[in-house]
PDB file of C-alpha atoms in Angstrom:
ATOM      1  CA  UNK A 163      59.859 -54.483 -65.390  1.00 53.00           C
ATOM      2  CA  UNK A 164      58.308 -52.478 -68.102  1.00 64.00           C
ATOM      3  CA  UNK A 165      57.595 -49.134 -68.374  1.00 81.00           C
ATOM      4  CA  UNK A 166      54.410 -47.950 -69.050  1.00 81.00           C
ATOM      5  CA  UNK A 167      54.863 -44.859 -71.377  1.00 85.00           C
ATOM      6  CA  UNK A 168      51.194 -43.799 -72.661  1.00 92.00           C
ATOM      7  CA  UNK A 169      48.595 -42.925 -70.293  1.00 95.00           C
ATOM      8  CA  UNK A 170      45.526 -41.603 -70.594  1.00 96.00           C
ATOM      9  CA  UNK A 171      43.143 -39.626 -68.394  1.00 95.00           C
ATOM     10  CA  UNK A 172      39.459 -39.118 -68.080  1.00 94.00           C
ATOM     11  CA  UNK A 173      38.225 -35.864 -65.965  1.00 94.00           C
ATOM     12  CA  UNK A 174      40.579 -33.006 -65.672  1.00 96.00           C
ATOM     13  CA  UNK A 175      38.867 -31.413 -62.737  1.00 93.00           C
ATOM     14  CA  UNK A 176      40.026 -30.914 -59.216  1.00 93.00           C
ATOM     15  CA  UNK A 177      42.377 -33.899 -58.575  1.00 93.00           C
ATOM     16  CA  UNK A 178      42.795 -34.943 -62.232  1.00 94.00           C
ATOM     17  CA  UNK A 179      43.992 -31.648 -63.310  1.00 96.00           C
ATOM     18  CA  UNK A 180      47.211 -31.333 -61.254  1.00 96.00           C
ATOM     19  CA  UNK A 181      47.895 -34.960 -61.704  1.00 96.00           C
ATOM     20  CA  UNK A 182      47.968 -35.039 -66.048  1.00 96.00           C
ATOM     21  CA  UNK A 183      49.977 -32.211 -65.783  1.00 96.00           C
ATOM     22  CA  UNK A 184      52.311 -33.251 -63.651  1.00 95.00           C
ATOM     23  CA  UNK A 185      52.630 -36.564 -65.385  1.00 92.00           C
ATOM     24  CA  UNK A 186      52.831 -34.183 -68.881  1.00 91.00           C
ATOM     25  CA  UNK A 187      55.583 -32.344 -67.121  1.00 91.00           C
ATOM     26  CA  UNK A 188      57.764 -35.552 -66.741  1.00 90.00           C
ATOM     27  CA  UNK A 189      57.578 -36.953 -70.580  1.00 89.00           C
ATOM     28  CA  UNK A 190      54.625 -39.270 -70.343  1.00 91.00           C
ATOM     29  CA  UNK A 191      52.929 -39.615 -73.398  1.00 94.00           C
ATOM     30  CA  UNK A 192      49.444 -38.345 -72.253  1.00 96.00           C
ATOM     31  CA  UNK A 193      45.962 -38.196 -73.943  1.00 97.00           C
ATOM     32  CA  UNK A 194      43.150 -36.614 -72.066  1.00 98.00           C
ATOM     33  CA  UNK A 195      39.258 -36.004 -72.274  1.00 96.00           C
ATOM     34  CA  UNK A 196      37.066 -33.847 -70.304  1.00 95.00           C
ATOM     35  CA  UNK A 197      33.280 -32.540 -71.027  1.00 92.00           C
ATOM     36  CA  UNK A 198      35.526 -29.221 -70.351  1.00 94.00           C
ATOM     37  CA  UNK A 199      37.107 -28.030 -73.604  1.00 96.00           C
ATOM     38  CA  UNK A 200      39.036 -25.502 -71.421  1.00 96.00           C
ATOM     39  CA  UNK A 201      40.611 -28.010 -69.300  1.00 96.00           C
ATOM     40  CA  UNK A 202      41.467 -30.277 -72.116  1.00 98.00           C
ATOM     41  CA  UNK A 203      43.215 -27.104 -73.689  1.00 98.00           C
ATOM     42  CA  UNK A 204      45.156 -26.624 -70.857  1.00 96.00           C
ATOM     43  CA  UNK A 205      46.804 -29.397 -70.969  1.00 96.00           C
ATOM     44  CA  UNK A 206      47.444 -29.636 -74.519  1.00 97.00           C
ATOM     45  CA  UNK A 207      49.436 -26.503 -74.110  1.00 96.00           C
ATOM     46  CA  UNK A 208      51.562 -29.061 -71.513  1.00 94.00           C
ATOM     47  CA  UNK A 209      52.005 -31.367 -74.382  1.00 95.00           C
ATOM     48  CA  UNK A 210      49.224 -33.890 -74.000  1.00 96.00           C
ATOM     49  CA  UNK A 211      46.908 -34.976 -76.491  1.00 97.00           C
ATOM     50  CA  UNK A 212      43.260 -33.970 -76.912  1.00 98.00           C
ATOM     51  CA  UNK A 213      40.430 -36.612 -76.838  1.00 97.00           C
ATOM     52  CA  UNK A 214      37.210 -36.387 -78.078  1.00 95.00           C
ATOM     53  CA  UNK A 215      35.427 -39.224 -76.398  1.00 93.00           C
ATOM     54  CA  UNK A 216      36.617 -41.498 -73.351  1.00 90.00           C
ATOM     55  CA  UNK A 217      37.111 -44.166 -75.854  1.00 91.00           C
ATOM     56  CA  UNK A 218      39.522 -42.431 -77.881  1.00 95.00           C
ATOM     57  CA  UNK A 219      41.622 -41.715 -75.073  1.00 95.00           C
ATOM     58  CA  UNK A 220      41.094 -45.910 -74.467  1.00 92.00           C
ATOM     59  CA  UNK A 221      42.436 -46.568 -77.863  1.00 93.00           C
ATOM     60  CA  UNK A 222      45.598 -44.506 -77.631  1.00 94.00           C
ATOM     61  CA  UNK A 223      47.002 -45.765 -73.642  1.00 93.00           C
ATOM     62  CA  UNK A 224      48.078 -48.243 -72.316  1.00 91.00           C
ATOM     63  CA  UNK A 225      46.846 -47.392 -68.642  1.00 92.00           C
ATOM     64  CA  UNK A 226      43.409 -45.107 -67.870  1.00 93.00           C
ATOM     65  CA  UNK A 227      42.741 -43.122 -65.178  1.00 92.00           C
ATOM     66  CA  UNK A 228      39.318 -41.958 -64.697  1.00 91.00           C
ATOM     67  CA  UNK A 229      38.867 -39.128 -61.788  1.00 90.00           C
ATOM     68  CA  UNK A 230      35.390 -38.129 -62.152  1.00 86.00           C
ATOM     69  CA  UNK A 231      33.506 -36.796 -59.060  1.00 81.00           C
ATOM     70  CA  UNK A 232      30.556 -38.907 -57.510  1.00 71.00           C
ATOM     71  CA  UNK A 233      31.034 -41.568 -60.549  1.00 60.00           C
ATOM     72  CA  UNK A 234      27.969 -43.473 -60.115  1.00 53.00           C
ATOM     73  CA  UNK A 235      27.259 -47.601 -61.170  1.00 52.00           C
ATOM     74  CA  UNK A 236      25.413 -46.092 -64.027  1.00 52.00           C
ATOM     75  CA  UNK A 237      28.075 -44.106 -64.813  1.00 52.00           C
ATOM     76  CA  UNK A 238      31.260 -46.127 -64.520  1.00 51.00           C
ATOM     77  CA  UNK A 239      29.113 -48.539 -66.800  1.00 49.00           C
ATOM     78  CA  UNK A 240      28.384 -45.472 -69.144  1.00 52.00           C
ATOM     79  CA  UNK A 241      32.231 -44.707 -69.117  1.00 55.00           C
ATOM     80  CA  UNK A 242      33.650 -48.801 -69.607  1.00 53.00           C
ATOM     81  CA  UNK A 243      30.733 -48.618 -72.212  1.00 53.00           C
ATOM     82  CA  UNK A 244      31.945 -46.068 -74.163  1.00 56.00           C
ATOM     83  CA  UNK A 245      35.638 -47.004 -74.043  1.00 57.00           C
ATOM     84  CA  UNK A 246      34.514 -50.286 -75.046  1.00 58.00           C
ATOM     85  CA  UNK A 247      32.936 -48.304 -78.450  1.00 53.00           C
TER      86      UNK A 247
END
């Protein structure tokens, strides 16, 4: 089975917070984005790597996980949009 080694994450808030950070803590190669520059900074002090748009953070993993609350149709389209470029 392979490993999957880069992940990204989109929305560092409540739930995705403690979760990239943990995953940072055990040697995952992370890249995150949040509309939060403070939360993004907190976990490049971890070791992960700063995004600046949801596709970015597409282009560099292997494996996205979006926690965002209350993500709307219009949204999630918004967000596969933009990772899409």
């Amino acid at each position: 089975m392979n490993q999957i080694d880069r992940i990204g994450f989109i929305g560092l808030g409540k739930m995705g917070r403690p979760m990239a950070s943990n995953l940072s803590k055990a040697g995952f190669s992370l890249t995150v984005y949040d509309r939060d520059e403070k939360a993004v900074q907190e976990l490049v002090r971890l070791g992960a790597q700063a995004a600046h748009s949801p596709k970015e953070v597409a282009e560099r993993a292997e494996v996205v996980r979006i926690i965002v609350p209350k993500l709307s149709k219009k949204s999630s389209w918004g967000i596969k949009t933009s990772c899409r470029g």
